[in-house]
């Protein structure tokens, strides 16, 4: 069953189309990922779904409620973990959760039990009376997830759940997210620009670029769609390589000083390509092979590399910090 449905959902900021007529359906109980570089429109899309921004056009339903006409119904159905930290550092973990419980109208007599229940899920019971200022980044993120669960949402929205965390802590947070799905049946909608995160966590992924969905499927199907392993040849003459490997490569993509080739049985083909390059006197600076990743999928559809985008999107980073300002509940 579909629990979220977007139909032509669009958000413009002046001339900029941040979310460009996005239509998709999210199934109950799945972990659905929006993957894309800085500025792709992920936070904007989520903020419309959680009723913090009004769409310019198009529509969406969350748990059967229209995001514009029935925002209260939507809000009752969802929990949110923001991209930017939003805990009160001077309060204890317990106090942060209590404040939120009160804001969400959870009755006083139920609050303590609920709070203890959610901190148990993220294993923060023994830190519950400590001031948040003394928490590590990973602990803060877990506390924010706990807070998003306080009112038993059917759907949890996580905007960049592991941004800025070290790889080990990131894996811990992934485990908690999986637990929410498997043991608590919560539908998870998350954004990320980490490909590994989308790959290992999400049941289905929509790759988003410049506000548009460019591919949507399970991570495996997206990678399989490239047609085999990837060989990357670093060369000043990528066009000559492209010409030379006709008949060997199923697909080719030239990317600034290198060419990537989709092939079956890359270990054998790599030797063949070396031979051809030598015969034709094409300069090869380096050659490598790997199983396809979601990064290759992104490259395939956009001609750009998501990693480089993620590092260089300074403007998006700057504006992102203002994006939620004044909108928090
Ligand atoms: N309030 C705003 N006013 C004007 N432009 C905005 C606003 N919020 C976002 N944008 C622009 O909309 C585009 C999408 O931004 P958004 O924050 O949704 O991207 P994102 O995919 O979440 O990026 P990131 O990975 O950096 O979080 C960007 O070009 C951004 O600069
Ligand atoms: Mg964002």
Coordinates of C-alpha atoms and ligand atoms in Angstrom, one line a residue:
X1 CA 0.0 0.0 0.0
X2 CA 1.2 3.5 -0.8
X3 CA 1.5 5.7 2.3
X4 CA 2.8 8.8 0.5
X5 CA 2.0 10.1 -3.0
X6 CA 3.5 13.1 -4.7
X7 CA 1.9 14.3 -7.9
X8 CA 3.7 17.0 -9.9
X9 CA 5.0 18.5 -6.7
X10 CA 6.9 21.7 -7.5
X11 CA 8.6 24.4 -5.4
X12 CA 10.0 27.6 -6.9
X13 CA 12.1 30.2 -5.2
X14 CA 11.8 33.1 -7.6
X15 CA 13.2 31.9 -10.9
X16 CA 14.8 28.8 -9.3
X17 CA 12.9 25.6 -9.5
X18 CA 14.1 23.8 -6.4
X19 CA 11.6 20.8 -6.8
X20 CA 10.5 20.3 -10.4
X21 CA 7.2 18.4 -10.9
X22 CA 8.1 15.4 -8.8
X23 CA 5.7 12.4 -8.9
X24 CA 6.3 9.3 -6.9
X25 CA 4.8 6.8 -4.5
X26 CA 6.2 5.6 -1.3
X27 CA 5.1 2.2 0.1
X28 CA 4.1 1.6 3.7
X29 CA 6.9 0.0 5.7
X30 CA 9.8 0.8 3.3
X31 CA 12.9 2.8 3.8
X32 CA 12.8 5.3 0.9
X33 CA 15.8 7.4 0.1
X34 CA 16.1 10.7 -1.8
X35 CA 19.7 10.7 -3.0
X36 CA 21.3 13.7 -4.6
X37 CA 24.1 16.3 -4.4
X38 CA 24.0 19.6 -2.5
X39 CA 21.2 21.8 -3.7
X40 CA 19.4 19.0 -5.5
X41 CA 16.1 19.8 -3.7
X42 CA 16.0 17.1 -1.1
X43 CA 15.3 19.3 1.9
X44 CA 12.8 21.4 0.0
X45 CA 10.9 18.3 -1.1
X46 CA 10.8 17.0 2.5
X47 CA 9.8 20.3 4.0
X48 CA 6.8 20.4 1.7
X49 CA 5.8 16.8 2.8
X50 CA 6.1 17.8 6.5
X51 CA 4.0 20.9 5.8
X52 CA 6.7 23.4 6.6
X53 CA 6.7 24.8 3.1
X54 CA 3.8 25.3 0.7
X55 CA 4.1 23.8 -2.8
X56 CA 4.1 26.3 -5.7
X57 CA 2.1 23.7 -7.6
X58 CA 1.2 20.0 -7.6
X59 CA 0.1 18.1 -4.6
X60 CA 1.0 15.3 -2.2
X61 CA -0.8 13.1 0.3
X62 CA 0.9 11.7 3.4
X63 CA -0.9 8.9 5.3
X64 CA -4.0 9.9 3.3
X65 CA -3.9 13.5 4.3
X66 CA -3.4 16.3 1.8
X67 CA -0.4 18.4 2.7
X68 CA -2.0 21.7 2.0
X69 CA -5.6 21.1 3.0
X70 CA -5.1 18.7 6.0
X71 CA -1.7 19.7 7.5
X72 CA -2.8 18.7 11.0
X73 CA -3.5 15.1 9.9
X74 CA -0.1 15.0 8.2
X75 CA 1.6 16.3 11.3
X76 CA -0.1 13.8 13.6
X77 CA 1.2 11.0 11.3
X78 CA 4.9 12.0 11.1
X79 CA 8.1 12.5 13.0
X80 CA 10.9 14.7 11.8
X81 CA 14.7 14.7 12.2
X82 CA 16.1 17.9 10.8
X83 CA 19.2 18.3 8.7
X84 CA 20.6 20.9 11.1
X85 CA 20.9 20.1 14.8
X86 CA 17.9 21.3 16.7
X87 CA 18.3 20.2 20.3
X88 CA 18.6 22.6 23.3
X89 CA 22.2 22.1 24.4
X90 CA 21.6 23.5 27.8
X91 CA 18.9 21.1 28.7
X92 CA 19.2 17.4 29.6
X93 CA 18.2 14.7 27.2
X94 CA 15.1 14.1 29.3
X95 CA 14.1 17.8 29.3
X96 CA 14.5 18.0 25.6
X97 CA 12.2 15.1 25.1
X98 CA 9.7 16.4 27.7
X99 CA 9.5 19.8 26.0
X100 CA 8.8 18.1 22.7
X101 CA 6.2 15.8 24.2
X102 CA 4.4 18.8 25.7
X103 CA 4.5 20.5 22.3
X104 CA 3.0 17.5 20.6
X105 CA 0.2 17.3 23.2
X106 CA 1.2 14.0 24.7
X107 CA -0.6 13.9 28.1
X108 CA 1.5 14.5 31.2
X109 CA 0.7 11.1 32.7
X110 CA 2.0 9.3 29.6
X111 CA 5.1 11.4 29.0
X112 CA 7.6 9.7 31.3
X113 CA 6.8 6.2 29.9
X114 CA 7.0 7.4 26.3
X115 CA 10.3 9.1 26.9
X116 CA 11.8 6.0 28.5
X117 CA 10.6 3.9 25.7
X118 CA 12.1 6.0 22.9
X119 CA 15.5 6.5 24.6
X120 CA 15.6 2.7 25.0
X121 CA 15.3 2.3 21.3
X122 CA 18.4 4.4 20.6
X123 CA 20.2 3.1 23.7
X124 CA 20.6 6.3 25.6
X125 CA 18.9 5.3 28.9
X126 CA 22.1 5.8 31.0
X127 CA 22.6 9.4 29.6
X128 CA 19.0 10.6 30.0
X129 CA 19.8 13.0 32.8
X130 CA 22.9 14.5 31.2
X131 CA 23.1 17.8 29.6
X132 CA 23.1 17.6 25.8
X133 CA 26.2 19.8 25.6
X134 CA 28.2 16.8 26.9
X135 CA 26.9 14.5 24.1
X136 CA 28.9 13.3 21.1
X137 CA 27.6 14.0 17.6
X138 CA 26.3 10.5 17.3
X139 CA 24.5 10.6 20.6
X140 CA 22.9 13.9 19.7
X141 CA 21.7 12.4 16.4
X142 CA 20.3 9.4 18.3
X143 CA 18.5 11.7 20.7
X144 CA 17.0 13.6 17.8
X145 CA 15.7 10.3 16.3
X146 CA 14.2 9.4 19.7
X147 CA 12.5 12.8 19.8
X148 CA 11.1 12.2 16.3
X149 CA 9.5 8.9 17.6
X150 CA 7.8 10.3 20.8
X151 CA 4.3 10.5 19.4
X152 CA 4.4 7.1 17.7
X153 CA 4.5 8.4 14.1
X154 CA 3.7 6.1 11.2
X155 CA 6.2 7.8 9.1
X156 CA 9.6 9.2 10.1
X157 CA 11.3 11.8 8.0
X158 CA 15.1 12.0 8.3
X159 CA 16.9 14.7 6.6
X160 CA 20.6 13.7 6.2
X161 CA 20.5 11.5 9.3
X162 CA 24.2 10.9 9.5
X163 CA 25.7 14.1 8.2
X164 CA 29.0 15.0 9.8
X165 CA 29.2 11.7 11.7
X166 CA 32.3 9.4 11.6
X167 CA 31.9 6.1 9.6
X168 CA 31.5 4.0 12.7
X169 CA 28.8 6.1 14.3
X170 CA 27.1 6.3 11.0
X171 CA 26.8 2.5 10.9
X172 CA 25.2 2.6 14.4
X173 CA 22.6 5.1 13.3
X174 CA 21.9 2.9 10.3
X175 CA 21.2 0.0 12.7
X176 CA 18.7 2.1 14.6
X177 CA 17.0 3.2 11.4
X178 CA 16.7 -0.5 10.3
X179 CA 15.3 -1.4 13.7
X180 CA 12.6 1.2 13.4
X181 CA 11.5 -0.4 10.1
X182 CA 11.8 -4.0 11.1
X183 CA 10.6 -4.0 14.7
X184 CA 8.3 -1.0 14.8
X185 CA 7.0 -1.1 11.2
X186 CA 7.7 2.6 10.7
X187 CA 7.9 3.9 7.2
X188 CA 11.2 5.9 6.8
X189 CA 11.7 8.7 4.2
X190 CA 15.3 9.9 4.3
X191 CA 17.5 12.1 2.3
X192 CA 21.2 11.7 1.9
X193 CA 24.1 12.6 -0.4
X194 CA 26.1 9.6 0.8
X195 CA 25.8 6.8 -1.8
X196 CA 26.8 4.1 0.6
X197 CA 24.1 5.1 3.0
X198 CA 21.4 5.0 0.3
X199 CA 22.8 1.7 -0.9
X200 CA 23.0 -0.2 2.4
X201 CA 19.9 1.3 4.0
X202 CA 17.2 2.1 1.5
X203 CA 14.7 -0.4 0.0
X204 CA 14.2 2.0 -2.9
X205 CA 16.1 5.2 -3.9
X206 CA 15.0 8.2 -6.0
X207 CA 18.1 9.9 -7.4
X208 CA 17.3 13.6 -7.6
X209 CA 19.3 16.3 -9.5
X210 CA 18.3 19.9 -10.1
X211 CA 14.9 19.2 -8.5
X212 CA 14.1 16.3 -10.9
X213 CA 13.9 12.6 -10.3
X214 CA 16.4 11.1 -12.7
X215 CA 16.1 7.5 -11.7
X216 CA 14.0 5.5 -9.1
X217 CA 14.4 1.8 -8.2
X218 CA 16.0 -0.5 -5.7
X219 CA 19.7 0.1 -5.3
X220 CA 20.5 -3.2 -6.9
X221 CA 18.3 -2.6 -9.9
X222 CA 19.8 0.9 -10.4
X223 CA 23.3 -0.6 -10.4
X224 CA 22.3 -3.5 -12.6
X225 CA 20.8 -1.1 -15.1
X226 CA 24.3 0.0 -16.0
X227 CA 25.0 -3.4 -17.6
X228 CA 27.9 -4.9 -15.7
X229 CA 31.2 -3.9 -14.1
X230 CA 32.8 -0.6 -14.5
X231 CA 36.3 0.0 -16.0
X232 CA 37.7 3.5 -15.6
X233 CA 40.5 4.6 -18.0
X234 CA 42.3 7.8 -17.1
X235 CA 43.6 9.2 -20.4
X236 CA 44.1 12.6 -22.1
X237 CA 42.4 11.0 -25.2
X238 CA 39.1 9.5 -23.9
X239 CA 37.4 9.8 -27.4
X240 CA 40.1 7.6 -28.9
X241 CA 39.5 5.0 -26.2
X242 CA 35.8 5.2 -26.8
X243 CA 36.3 4.6 -30.5
X244 CA 38.7 1.7 -29.8
X245 CA 36.4 -0.2 -27.3
X246 CA 33.4 -0.3 -29.6
X247 CA 32.2 -3.9 -29.3
X248 CA 33.7 -4.4 -25.9
X249 CA 31.9 -1.9 -23.8
X250 CA 28.1 -1.9 -23.4
X251 CA 28.1 1.7 -22.4
X252 CA 30.7 4.5 -22.2
X253 CA 30.7 7.8 -20.5
X254 CA 33.4 10.5 -20.8
X255 CA 34.1 12.5 -17.7
X256 CA 37.0 15.1 -17.9
X257 CA 40.2 13.2 -18.5
X258 CA 38.8 9.8 -18.1
X259 CA 36.3 7.4 -19.6
X260 CA 34.2 4.9 -17.8
X261 CA 33.1 1.7 -19.5
X262 CA 30.3 -0.7 -18.5
X263 CA 31.4 -4.2 -19.4
X264 CA 30.7 -7.9 -18.5
X265 CA 33.7 -9.7 -16.9
X266 CA 35.9 -6.7 -16.3
X267 CA 38.9 -8.7 -15.3
X268 CA 39.3 -10.1 -18.8
X269 CA 38.3 -6.9 -20.6
X270 CA 40.8 -4.8 -18.8
X271 CA 43.7 -6.7 -20.4
X272 CA 42.1 -6.4 -23.8
X273 CA 41.7 -2.7 -23.4
X274 CA 45.3 -2.3 -22.4
X275 CA 46.4 -4.3 -25.5
X276 CA 44.2 -2.2 -27.8
X277 CA 45.5 1.1 -26.3
X278 CA 49.1 -0.1 -26.8
X279 CA 48.5 -1.1 -30.4
X280 CA 46.8 2.2 -31.3
X281 CA 49.4 4.2 -29.2
X282 CA 46.7 5.8 -27.0
X283 CA 48.1 7.2 -23.8
X284 CA 46.7 5.5 -20.7
X285 CA 47.7 7.0 -17.3
X286 CA 45.7 4.6 -15.1
X287 CA 43.1 1.9 -15.4
X288 CA 40.9 0.5 -12.7
X289 CA 37.8 -1.6 -12.3
X290 CA 35.0 -2.0 -9.8
X291 CA 31.5 -3.2 -9.3
X292 CA 29.0 -0.4 -10.1
X293 CA 28.0 1.9 -7.2
X294 CA 25.2 4.4 -7.0
X295 CA 27.8 7.0 -7.9
X296 CA 28.2 5.3 -11.3
X297 CA 24.4 5.5 -11.7
X298 CA 24.5 9.2 -10.9
X299 CA 27.3 9.7 -13.4
X300 CA 25.5 7.7 -16.0
X301 CA 22.4 9.8 -15.8
X302 CA 23.9 13.3 -15.3
X303 CA 27.4 13.1 -16.7
X304 CA 28.6 14.4 -13.4
X305 CA 30.1 12.9 -10.3
X306 CA 28.0 13.1 -7.1
X307 CA 31.1 13.1 -4.8
X308 CA 32.6 16.2 -6.4
X309 CA 29.2 17.9 -6.3
X310 CA 28.8 17.1 -2.7
X311 CA 32.1 18.8 -1.8
X312 CA 31.8 21.8 -4.1
X313 CA 28.2 22.8 -3.5
X314 CA 29.1 25.8 -1.3
X315 CA 26.1 27.9 -2.3
X316 CA 23.7 25.2 -1.5
X317 CA 25.4 24.7 1.9
X318 CA 25.0 28.4 2.6
X319 CA 21.4 28.7 1.8
X320 CA 20.6 25.4 3.5
X321 CA 21.3 26.9 6.8
X322 CA 18.6 29.5 6.3
X323 CA 16.2 27.1 4.8
X324 CA 14.6 26.0 8.1
X325 CA 14.9 29.3 9.8
X326 CA 11.7 30.3 11.5
X327 CA 10.0 27.2 10.3
X328 CA 10.8 24.9 13.2
X329 CA 8.1 23.7 15.5
Ligands
LIG1 N1 14.4 29.5 1.3 C1 15.0 29.5 0.1 N2 15.1 30.5 -0.7 C2 15.8 30.5 -1.9 N3 16.3 29.4 -2.4 C3 16.3 28.3 -1.6 C4 15.7 28.3 -0.3 N4 15.8 27.0 0.2 C5 16.5 26.3 -0.7 N5 16.8 27.0 -1.8 C6 17.5 26.6 -3.0 O1 16.8 25.5 -3.5 C7 17.7 24.5 -4.0 C8 17.4 23.2 -3.3 O2 17.9 23.3 -1.9 P1 17.7 22.2 -0.9 O3 18.1 22.7 0.4 O4 16.4 21.6 -1.0 O5 18.8 21.1 -1.4 P2 19.3 19.8 -0.8 O6 19.2 18.7 -1.8 O7 18.6 19.5 0.5 O8 20.8 20.1 -0.5 P3 21.8 19.6 0.6 O9 22.4 18.3 0.2 O10 22.9 20.7 0.6 O11 21.1 19.6 1.9 C9 19.1 25.1 -3.8 O12 19.5 25.7 -5.0 C10 18.9 26.1 -2.8 O13 19.9 27.1 -2.9
LIG2 MG1 19.3 19.3 2.4

